[in-house]
Every structure is written in C-alpha cells, then in structure tokens.
mmCIF file of N, CA, C and O in Angstrom:
data_model
loop_
_atom_site.group_PDB
_atom_site.id
_atom_site.type_symbol
_atom_site.label_atom_id
_atom_site.label_comp_id
_atom_site.label_asym_id
_atom_site.label_seq_id
_atom_site.Cartn_x
_atom_site.Cartn_y
_atom_site.Cartn_z
ATOM 1 N N MET A 30 118.340 85.129 110.078
ATOM 2 C CA MET A 30 117.401 85.853 109.425
ATOM 3 C C MET A 30 116.452 85.318 110.456
ATOM 4 O O MET A 30 115.583 84.757 111.025
ATOM 5 N N GLY A 31 115.036 86.693 110.687
ATOM 6 C CA GLY A 31 113.844 86.463 111.844
ATOM 7 C C GLY A 31 112.778 86.313 111.158
ATOM 8 O O GLY A 31 112.549 85.691 109.607
ATOM 9 N N LYS A 32 112.176 85.357 111.668
ATOM 10 C CA LYS A 32 110.769 84.684 111.245
ATOM 11 C C LYS A 32 109.791 85.558 110.953
ATOM 12 O O LYS A 32 109.479 86.779 110.923
ATOM 13 N N ASN A 33 109.247 85.219 109.702
ATOM 14 C CA ASN A 33 108.238 86.663 109.462
ATOM 15 C C ASN A 33 106.713 85.663 109.797
ATOM 16 O O ASN A 33 106.722 85.250 110.630
ATOM 17 N N PHE A 34 105.937 86.978 109.161
ATOM 18 C CA PHE A 34 104.314 86.868 109.832
ATOM 19 C C PHE A 34 103.825 85.223 110.159
ATOM 20 O O PHE A 34 103.061 85.095 110.977
ATOM 21 N N ARG A 35 103.726 84.426 109.058
ATOM 22 C CA ARG A 35 102.742 83.332 109.059
ATOM 23 C C ARG A 35 103.853 82.597 109.258
ATOM 24 O O ARG A 35 103.411 81.896 110.466
ATOM 25 N N GLU A 36 104.613 82.205 109.853
ATOM 26 C CA GLU A 36 105.650 81.325 110.446
ATOM 27 C C GLU A 36 105.158 81.978 111.655
ATOM 28 O O GLU A 36 105.236 81.226 112.983
ATOM 29 N N THR A 37 105.722 82.897 112.470
ATOM 30 C CA THR A 37 105.156 83.716 114.231
ATOM 31 C C THR A 37 104.190 83.224 114.623
ATOM 32 O O THR A 37 103.241 82.777 115.388
ATOM 33 N N LEU A 38 103.075 83.751 113.483
ATOM 34 C CA LEU A 38 101.165 83.118 113.659
ATOM 35 C C LEU A 38 100.784 81.731 114.093
ATOM 36 O O LEU A 38 100.322 81.133 114.880
ATOM 37 N N GLN A 39 101.865 80.908 113.013
ATOM 38 C CA GLN A 39 102.012 79.009 113.325
ATOM 39 C C GLN A 39 102.298 78.800 114.203
ATOM 40 O O GLN A 39 101.657 78.168 115.124
ATOM 41 N N GLU A 40 103.393 79.536 115.191
ATOM 42 C CA GLU A 40 103.475 79.510 116.362
ATOM 43 C C GLU A 40 102.740 79.232 116.945
ATOM 44 O O GLU A 40 102.467 79.249 118.617
ATOM 45 N N GLN A 41 101.880 81.067 117.320
ATOM 46 C CA GLN A 41 100.780 81.755 118.329
ATOM 47 C C GLN A 41 99.405 80.566 117.910
ATOM 48 O O GLN A 41 98.894 80.660 119.145
ATOM 49 N N MET A 42 99.083 79.804 117.462
ATOM 50 C CA MET A 42 98.173 79.415 116.537
ATOM 51 C C MET A 42 98.254 78.434 117.183
ATOM 52 O O MET A 42 96.741 77.867 117.871
ATOM 53 N N GLN A 43 99.252 78.054 117.852
ATOM 54 C CA GLN A 43 99.310 76.551 118.639
ATOM 55 C C GLN A 43 98.922 76.658 120.509
ATOM 56 O O GLN A 43 98.014 76.285 120.807
ATOM 57 N N ASP A 44 98.696 77.904 120.382
ATOM 58 C CA ASP A 44 98.700 78.317 121.809
ATOM 59 C C ASP A 44 96.674 78.521 121.724
ATOM 60 O O ASP A 44 96.138 79.527 121.114
ATOM 61 N N PRO A 45 95.801 77.710 122.209
ATOM 62 C CA PRO A 45 94.560 77.836 122.058
ATOM 63 C C PRO A 45 93.586 79.111 122.701
ATOM 64 O O PRO A 45 92.995 79.556 121.949
ATOM 65 N N GLU A 46 94.160 79.272 123.439
ATOM 66 C CA GLU A 46 93.905 81.063 123.812
ATOM 67 C C GLU A 46 93.811 82.391 123.151
ATOM 68 O O GLU A 46 92.796 82.707 122.176
ATOM 69 N N PHE A 47 95.166 81.880 122.341
ATOM 70 C CA PHE A 47 95.848 83.413 121.167
ATOM 71 C C PHE A 47 94.453 82.868 119.861
ATOM 72 O O PHE A 47 93.849 83.545 119.209
ATOM 73 N N LYS A 48 94.560 81.208 119.777
ATOM 74 C CA LYS A 48 93.814 80.978 118.807
ATOM 75 C C LYS A 48 92.234 81.985 119.265
ATOM 76 O O LYS A 48 91.796 81.917 117.321
ATOM 77 N N MET A 49 91.806 81.060 120.047
ATOM 78 C CA MET A 49 90.229 81.091 120.044
ATOM 79 C C MET A 49 90.234 82.975 119.673
ATOM 80 O O MET A 49 89.156 83.213 119.064
ATOM 81 N N GLU A 50 91.304 84.129 120.184
ATOM 82 C CA GLU A 50 91.043 85.500 119.879
ATOM 83 C C GLU A 50 91.237 86.400 119.070
ATOM 84 O O GLU A 50 89.992 86.388 117.747
ATOM 85 N N TRP A 51 91.892 85.101 117.911
ATOM 86 C CA TRP A 51 92.037 85.091 116.873
ATOM 87 C C TRP A 51 90.843 84.728 115.970
ATOM 88 O O TRP A 51 90.952 85.653 114.793
ATOM 89 N N GLU A 52 90.559 84.321 116.383
ATOM 90 C CA GLU A 52 88.542 83.766 115.924
ATOM 91 C C GLU A 52 88.031 84.143 115.650
ATOM 92 O O GLU A 52 87.325 85.025 114.764
ATOM 93 N N ASP A 53 88.092 85.598 116.989
ATOM 94 C CA ASP A 53 86.557 86.191 117.270
ATOM 95 C C ASP A 53 86.867 87.286 116.137
ATOM 96 O O ASP A 53 86.547 87.445 115.716
ATOM 97 N N LEU A 54 88.128 87.191 115.630
ATOM 98 C CA LEU A 54 88.371 89.017 115.432
ATOM 99 C C LEU A 54 88.748 88.357 113.567
ATOM 100 O O LEU A 54 87.708 89.983 113.292
ATOM 101 N N GLU A 55 88.835 86.911 113.337
ATOM 102 C CA GLU A 55 88.255 87.152 112.026
ATOM 103 C C GLU A 55 87.209 87.784 111.015
ATOM 104 O O GLU A 55 87.350 88.205 109.835
ATOM 105 N N PRO A 56 86.538 87.983 111.634
ATOM 106 C CA PRO A 56 84.924 88.284 110.999
ATOM 107 C C PRO A 56 85.221 90.071 110.387
ATOM 108 O O PRO A 56 85.673 90.280 110.041
ATOM 109 N N GLU A 57 86.156 90.752 111.249
ATOM 110 C CA GLU A 57 86.919 91.924 111.327
ATOM 111 C C GLU A 57 87.227 92.023 110.338
ATOM 112 O O GLU A 57 87.573 93.415 109.158
ATOM 113 N N PHE A 58 88.847 91.102 110.452
ATOM 114 C CA PHE A 58 89.766 91.175 109.321
ATOM 115 C C PHE A 58 88.918 90.438 107.978
ATOM 116 O O PHE A 58 89.538 91.649 106.673
ATOM 117 N N GLN A 59 87.392 90.304 107.967
ATOM 118 C CA GLN A 59 86.898 90.034 106.387
ATOM 119 C C GLN A 59 86.955 91.200 106.026
ATOM 120 O O GLN A 59 86.323 90.844 104.510
ATOM 121 N N ILE A 60 85.707 92.040 106.305
ATOM 122 C CA ILE A 60 85.329 93.406 106.721
ATOM 123 C C ILE A 60 86.016 93.828 106.468
ATOM 124 O O ILE A 60 86.516 95.259 104.613
ATOM 125 N N ILE A 61 87.401 94.062 106.313
ATOM 126 C CA ILE A 61 88.158 95.307 106.013
ATOM 127 C C ILE A 61 88.936 95.190 104.945
ATOM 128 O O ILE A 61 89.524 95.273 103.844
ATOM 129 N N ARG A 62 89.064 93.401 104.650
ATOM 130 C CA ARG A 62 89.989 92.614 103.500
ATOM 131 C C ARG A 62 88.656 93.599 102.504
ATOM 132 O O ARG A 62 89.352 93.707 101.441
ATOM 133 N N ALA A 63 87.764 92.735 102.595
ATOM 134 C CA ALA A 63 86.650 92.917 101.946
ATOM 135 C C ALA A 63 86.186 94.399 101.477
ATOM 136 O O ALA A 63 86.037 94.510 99.684
ATOM 137 N N LEU A 64 86.244 95.659 102.208
ATOM 138 C CA LEU A 64 86.512 97.210 101.596
ATOM 139 C C LEU A 64 87.706 97.491 100.930
ATOM 140 O O LEU A 64 87.467 98.040 99.975
ATOM 141 N N ILE A 65 88.766 97.173 101.308
ATOM 142 C CA ILE A 65 90.177 96.723 100.809
ATOM 143 C C ILE A 65 89.796 97.019 99.364
ATOM 144 O O ILE A 65 90.768 98.042 98.581
ATOM 145 N N GLU A 66 89.753 95.415 98.840
ATOM 146 C CA GLU A 66 89.607 94.897 97.328
ATOM 147 C C GLU A 66 88.570 95.211 96.528
ATOM 148 O O GLU A 66 89.191 96.162 95.750
ATOM 149 N N ALA A 67 87.545 95.656 97.525
ATOM 150 C CA ALA A 67 86.188 96.397 96.413
ATOM 151 C C ALA A 67 86.660 98.366 95.968
ATOM 152 O O ALA A 67 86.264 98.104 94.694
ATOM 153 N N ARG A 68 87.557 98.805 97.236
ATOM 154 C CA ARG A 68 87.509 100.349 96.622
ATOM 155 C C ARG A 68 88.838 100.288 95.387
ATOM 156 O O ARG A 68 88.587 100.793 94.565
ATOM 157 N N LYS A 69 89.279 99.004 95.783
ATOM 158 C CA LYS A 69 90.706 98.662 94.710
ATOM 159 C C LYS A 69 90.096 98.446 93.228
ATOM 160 O O LYS A 69 91.143 98.571 92.328
ATOM 161 N N ALA A 70 89.699 97.699 93.403
ATOM 162 C CA ALA A 70 88.439 96.859 92.395
ATOM 163 C C ALA A 70 88.403 97.973 91.701
ATOM 164 O O ALA A 70 88.382 98.115 90.096
ATOM 165 N N LYS A 71 87.683 98.789 91.784
ATOM 166 C CA LYS A 71 86.323 100.314 91.350
ATOM 167 C C LYS A 71 87.726 101.517 91.257
ATOM 168 O O LYS A 71 87.236 102.310 90.841
ATOM 169 N N ASN A 72 89.119 101.332 91.464
ATOM 170 C CA ASN A 72 89.644 102.279 91.392
ATOM 171 C C ASN A 72 90.156 103.330 91.734
ATOM 172 O O ASN A 72 90.011 104.132 91.760
ATOM 173 N N LEU A 73 89.408 103.726 92.841
ATOM 174 C CA LEU A 73 89.223 104.626 94.039
ATOM 175 C C LEU A 73 90.275 104.897 95.018
ATOM 176 O O LEU A 73 90.892 103.786 95.903
ATOM 177 N N THR A 74 89.957 106.118 95.279
ATOM 178 C CA THR A 74 91.694 106.200 96.306
ATOM 179 C C THR A 74 91.090 106.547 97.504
ATOM 180 O O THR A 74 89.468 106.420 97.499
ATOM 181 N N GLN A 75 91.202 106.282 98.599
ATOM 182 C CA GLN A 75 89.868 106.869 99.914
ATOM 183 C C GLN A 75 89.383 107.854 99.910
ATOM 184 O O GLN A 75 88.775 108.084 100.632
ATOM 185 N N LYS A 76 90.688 109.459 99.163
ATOM 186 C CA LYS A 76 90.172 110.010 99.278
ATOM 187 C C LYS A 76 89.071 110.427 97.753
ATOM 188 O O LYS A 76 87.271 111.319 98.237
ATOM 189 N N GLN A 77 88.790 109.964 96.884
ATOM 190 C CA GLN A 77 87.482 109.820 95.984
ATOM 191 C C GLN A 77 86.613 109.243 96.509
ATOM 192 O O GLN A 77 85.499 109.187 96.599
ATOM 193 N N LEU A 78 86.282 108.115 97.218
ATOM 194 C CA LEU A 78 85.344 107.184 97.988
ATOM 195 C C LEU A 78 84.856 108.002 99.054
ATOM 196 O O LEU A 78 83.458 108.390 99.066
ATOM 197 N N ALA A 79 85.608 108.029 99.994
ATOM 198 C CA ALA A 79 85.239 109.944 100.389
ATOM 199 C C ALA A 79 84.458 110.812 100.073
ATOM 200 O O ALA A 79 83.041 111.029 100.091
ATOM 201 N N GLU A 80 84.762 111.250 98.601
ATOM 202 C CA GLU A 80 83.965 112.443 98.127
ATOM 203 C C GLU A 80 82.498 111.808 97.850
ATOM 204 O O GLU A 80 81.435 111.839 97.870
ATOM 205 N N ILE A 81 82.629 110.667 96.935
ATOM 206 C CA ILE A 81 81.441 109.941 96.715
ATOM 207 C C ILE A 81 80.331 109.538 98.188
ATOM 208 O O ILE A 81 79.404 110.010 97.685
ATOM 209 N N THR A 82 80.640 108.987 98.650
ATOM 210 C CA THR A 82 80.111 108.951 99.786
ATOM 211 C C THR A 82 79.154 109.659 101.393
ATOM 212 O O THR A 82 78.750 109.518 101.298
ATOM 213 N N GLY A 83 80.451 110.899 101.252
ATOM 214 C CA GLY A 83 80.265 111.967 101.867
ATOM 215 C C GLY A 83 80.727 111.218 103.410
ATOM 216 O O GLY A 83 80.291 112.137 104.269
ATOM 217 N N ILE A 84 81.723 110.466 103.248
ATOM 218 C CA ILE A 84 81.802 109.365 104.381
ATOM 219 C C ILE A 84 83.023 110.185 104.205
ATOM 220 O O ILE A 84 84.178 110.212 103.684
ATOM 221 N N ASP A 85 83.659 110.982 105.597
ATOM 222 C CA ASP A 85 85.180 111.268 105.971
ATOM 223 C C ASP A 85 86.616 110.418 105.106
ATOM 224 O O ASP A 85 86.299 109.766 105.875
ATOM 225 N N GLN A 86 87.224 111.027 104.621
ATOM 226 C CA GLN A 86 88.360 109.885 104.673
ATOM 227 C C GLN A 86 88.417 109.213 105.490
ATOM 228 O O GLN A 86 89.885 108.098 105.192
ATOM 229 N N GLY A 87 89.054 110.143 106.807
ATOM 230 C CA GLY A 87 90.022 110.228 107.856
ATOM 231 C C GLY A 87 89.163 108.540 108.059
ATOM 232 O O GLY A 87 89.983 107.516 109.034
ATOM 233 N N ASP A 88 88.244 108.829 108.236
ATOM 234 C CA ASP A 88 87.240 107.566 108.701
ATOM 235 C C ASP A 88 87.188 106.119 108.060
ATOM 236 O O ASP A 88 86.806 105.222 108.126
ATOM 237 N N ILE A 89 87.564 106.341 106.646
ATOM 238 C CA ILE A 89 87.632 105.249 105.993
ATOM 239 C C ILE A 89 88.984 105.117 106.159
ATOM 240 O O ILE A 89 89.300 103.504 106.003
ATOM 241 N N SER A 90 90.009 105.341 106.139
ATOM 242 C CA SER A 90 91.365 104.488 106.711
ATOM 243 C C SER A 90 91.398 104.414 107.977
ATOM 244 O O SER A 90 92.355 103.259 108.321
ATOM 245 N N LYS A 91 90.607 104.838 109.102
ATOM 246 C CA LYS A 91 90.165 104.070 110.702
ATOM 247 C C LYS A 91 89.503 102.793 109.963
ATOM 248 O O LYS A 91 89.973 101.520 110.834
ATOM 249 N N LEU A 92 88.685 102.831 109.037
ATOM 250 C CA LEU A 92 88.122 101.329 109.099
ATOM 251 C C LEU A 92 88.866 100.574 108.473
ATOM 252 O O LEU A 92 89.063 99.288 108.291
ATOM 253 N N GLU A 93 89.912 101.050 107.475
ATOM 254 C CA GLU A 93 90.674 99.684 106.808
ATOM 255 C C GLU A 93 91.867 99.496 106.977
ATOM 256 O O GLU A 93 92.659 98.783 107.189
ATOM 257 N N ASN A 94 92.332 100.470 108.791
ATOM 258 C CA ASN A 94 93.803 100.117 109.592
ATOM 259 C C ASN A 94 93.152 99.374 111.043
ATOM 260 O O ASN A 94 93.367 98.930 111.441
ATOM 261 N N GLY A 95 91.037 98.765 110.832
ATOM 262 C CA GLY A 95 91.003 98.653 111.754
ATOM 263 C C GLY A 95 90.507 98.907 113.279
ATOM 264 O O GLY A 95 90.817 98.579 114.048
ATOM 265 N N ASN A 96 91.006 100.301 113.316
ATOM 266 C CA ASN A 96 90.748 100.855 114.226
ATOM 267 C C ASN A 96 89.142 101.937 114.713
ATOM 268 O O ASN A 96 88.804 102.958 115.344
ATOM 269 N N ALA A 97 88.324 101.512 113.970
ATOM 270 C CA ALA A 97 86.958 102.362 113.679
ATOM 271 C C ALA A 97 85.890 100.252 113.405
ATOM 272 O O ALA A 97 86.206 99.774 112.948
ATOM 273 N N ASN A 98 84.845 100.302 114.414
ATOM 274 C CA ASN A 98 84.109 99.689 114.000
ATOM 275 C C ASN A 98 82.389 100.207 113.402
ATOM 276 O O ASN A 98 81.732 100.672 113.639
ATOM 277 N N PRO A 99 82.239 99.903 112.116
ATOM 278 C CA PRO A 99 81.372 100.516 110.770
ATOM 279 C C PRO A 99 79.517 99.737 111.761
ATOM 280 O O PRO A 99 79.871 98.966 111.617
ATOM 281 N N SER A 100 78.865 100.621 111.656
ATOM 282 C CA SER A 100 77.399 100.170 111.688
ATOM 283 C C SER A 100 77.500 99.590 110.040
ATOM 284 O O SER A 100 78.362 99.524 109.244
ATOM 285 N N LEU A 101 76.226 98.637 110.113
ATOM 286 C CA LEU A 101 76.208 98.034 108.983
ATOM 287 C C LEU A 101 75.365 99.199 108.128
ATOM 288 O O LEU A 101 75.738 99.302 106.353
ATOM 289 N N ARG A 102 74.910 100.500 108.460
ATOM 290 C CA ARG A 102 74.400 101.717 106.852
ATOM 291 C C ARG A 102 76.102 102.689 107.009
ATOM 292 O O ARG A 102 75.836 102.607 105.558
ATOM 293 N N THR A 103 77.324 102.606 107.410
ATOM 294 C CA THR A 103 78.759 103.146 107.166
ATOM 295 C C THR A 103 78.510 102.614 105.964
ATOM 296 O O THR A 103 78.647 102.406 104.260
ATOM 297 N N LEU A 104 78.611 100.414 105.904
ATOM 298 C CA LEU A 104 78.206 99.677 105.054
ATOM 299 C C LEU A 104 78.089 99.840 103.664
ATOM 300 O O LEU A 104 78.966 99.220 102.808
ATOM 301 N N GLN A 105 76.861 99.870 104.335
ATOM 302 C CA GLN A 105 75.914 100.177 103.029
ATOM 303 C C GLN A 105 76.683 101.334 102.110
ATOM 304 O O GLN A 105 76.216 100.861 100.423
ATOM 305 N N ARG A 106 76.999 102.387 102.979
ATOM 306 C CA ARG A 106 77.014 103.525 101.922
ATOM 307 C C ARG A 106 77.810 103.942 101.262
ATOM 308 O O ARG A 106 78.116 103.881 100.299
ATOM 309 N N LEU A 107 79.233 103.410 102.101
ATOM 310 C CA LEU A 107 80.450 102.825 101.164
ATOM 311 C C LEU A 107 80.607 102.007 99.948
ATOM 312 O O LEU A 107 80.875 102.234 98.772
ATOM 313 N N ALA A 108 79.091 101.030 100.103
ATOM 314 C CA ALA A 108 79.179 99.796 98.544
ATOM 315 C C ALA A 108 78.646 100.518 97.688
ATOM 316 O O ALA A 108 79.144 100.530 96.548
ATOM 317 N N SER A 109 77.749 101.105 98.334
ATOM 318 C CA SER A 109 76.384 101.610 96.947
ATOM 319 C C SER A 109 78.018 103.023 95.895
ATOM 320 O O SER A 109 77.578 103.261 95.466
ATOM 321 N N GLY A 110 78.386 103.439 97.316
ATOM 322 C CA GLY A 110 79.439 104.517 96.465
ATOM 323 C C GLY A 110 80.176 103.635 95.318
ATOM 324 O O GLY A 110 80.989 104.282 94.625
ATOM 325 N N MET A 111 80.099 102.500 96.172
ATOM 326 C CA MET A 111 81.300 102.007 94.601
ATOM 327 C C MET A 111 80.405 101.279 93.934
ATOM 328 O O MET A 111 81.087 100.131 92.890
ATOM 329 N N ASP A 112 78.992 101.742 93.408
ATOM 330 C CA ASP A 112 78.394 100.691 92.973
ATOM 331 C C ASP A 112 78.150 99.094 93.519
ATOM 332 O O ASP A 112 78.176 97.984 92.057
ATOM 333 N N MET A 113 78.349 98.913 94.765
ATOM 334 C CA MET A 113 78.299 97.251 95.006
ATOM 335 C C MET A 113 76.966 97.189 96.249
ATOM 336 O O MET A 113 76.168 98.204 96.567
ATOM 337 N N THR A 114 76.600 95.689 96.415
ATOM 338 C CA THR A 114 75.977 95.545 97.104
ATOM 339 C C THR A 114 76.605 94.758 98.135
ATOM 340 O O THR A 114 78.031 93.864 98.179
ATOM 341 N N ILE A 115 76.428 94.972 99.236
ATOM 342 C CA ILE A 115 76.637 93.883 101.296
ATOM 343 C C ILE A 115 76.178 92.887 100.826
ATOM 344 O O ILE A 115 74.799 92.210 101.093
ATOM 345 N N LYS A 116 76.997 91.300 101.147
ATOM 346 C CA LYS A 116 76.641 90.006 101.369
ATOM 347 C C LYS A 116 76.924 89.456 102.420
ATOM 348 O O LYS A 116 77.823 89.426 102.025
ATOM 349 N N LEU A 117 75.693 89.382 102.933
ATOM 350 C CA LEU A 117 76.391 88.951 105.082
ATOM 351 C C LEU A 117 75.761 87.426 104.420
ATOM 352 O O LEU A 117 73.911 87.177 103.988
ATOM 353 N N GLU A 118 76.404 86.493 105.290
ATOM 354 C CA GLU A 118 76.077 85.084 105.570
ATOM 355 C C GLU A 118 76.316 84.943 106.827
ATOM 356 O O GLU A 118 77.232 85.273 107.822
ATOM 357 N N PHE A 119 75.710 84.054 107.111
ATOM 358 C CA PHE A 119 75.571 83.523 109.051
ATOM 359 C C PHE A 119 76.451 81.657 108.652
ATOM 360 O O PHE A 119 75.358 81.204 107.051
ATOM 361 N N VAL A 120 77.577 81.176 108.388
ATOM 362 C CA VAL A 120 77.455 80.115 107.947
ATOM 363 C C VAL A 120 77.583 79.378 109.566
ATOM 364 O O VAL A 120 78.399 80.086 110.686
ATOM 365 N N PRO A 121 77.496 77.873 109.743
ATOM 366 C CA PRO A 121 77.986 76.830 110.669
ATOM 367 C C PRO A 121 79.511 77.096 111.192
ATOM 368 O O PRO A 121 80.384 76.730 110.162
ATOM 369 N N HIS A 122 79.421 77.017 112.498
ATOM 370 C CA HIS A 122 81.169 77.145 112.740
ATOM 371 C C HIS A 122 82.126 75.394 111.732
ATOM 372 O O HIS A 122 81.315 74.596 111.907
ATOM 373 N N THR A 123 83.703 75.450 111.884
ATOM 374 C CA THR A 123 83.732 74.252 111.533
ATOM 375 C C THR A 123 84.350 74.032 112.175
ATOM 376 O O THR A 123 85.802 73.070 112.330
ATOM 377 N N SER A 124 84.691 74.771 113.644
ATOM 378 C CA SER A 124 85.873 74.496 114.538
ATOM 379 C C SER A 124 84.734 73.913 115.275
ATOM 380 O O SER A 124 84.152 73.819 115.345
ATOM 381 N N ASN A 125 85.966 72.909 116.380
ATOM 382 C CA ASN A 125 84.777 72.432 117.473
ATOM 383 C C ASN A 125 84.687 73.062 118.925
ATOM 384 O O ASN A 125 84.256 72.569 119.917
ATOM 385 N N ARG A 126 84.082 74.247 118.570
ATOM 386 C CA ARG A 126 84.296 75.476 119.818
ATOM 387 C C ARG A 126 82.926 75.575 120.505
ATOM 388 O O ARG A 126 82.877 76.524 120.765
ATOM 389 N N GLY A 127 82.065 74.606 119.998
ATOM 390 C CA GLY A 127 80.855 74.263 120.611
ATOM 391 C C GLY A 127 80.442 75.841 120.536
ATOM 392 O O GLY A 127 78.808 76.451 121.044
#
C-alpha cells in the first residue's frame, strides 16, 4: 500500500528548501481552513454565502481551493456575511529561520 499524505509530507519536510516553502505558505492554508470552517459552522453552502455577500460563488470556490489571493476587504465581506469578524495576529517566529 502507498504512503499517505502525512507520511509523504514528513519525508519532504526533511528537505530544508521544501520545509521553508511549506512554512511560507502556511498563512494561506490557515486562511483557507478558517474560511471553510466558518462557512460550515454557519451551515452555509458556497452558493448561499455568495448570495449573502454578493461575492460570486466561483470566486468563493477559488478562495477555498487556494486558487485566489483575497484582499482583506473581501475577507471582511465574507466574515460579515457569516455574522463574524476577522481576527488577525502577528506572532513571533518559533523556528530558527531568522
């Protein structure tokens, strides 16, 4: 049987260049996860969220698939449409990446 995603990822994380690129993308992954989790917590489909916010459903899909780079204004519109607010934090690095 083949390796699962986690096993493959753990192996690839041994490569410092891969690990650095992965960590650079982590904030984007967090935004995607947060958007999907918030929408599901409100029991909304992408189509329903689109109707509430006026943001095209295709654009919401692109955001959730990581194929778009949303502006803060777009994220605020999405949050508002779900009766939520955005919490943004700046935190110190925990790695040795300088």
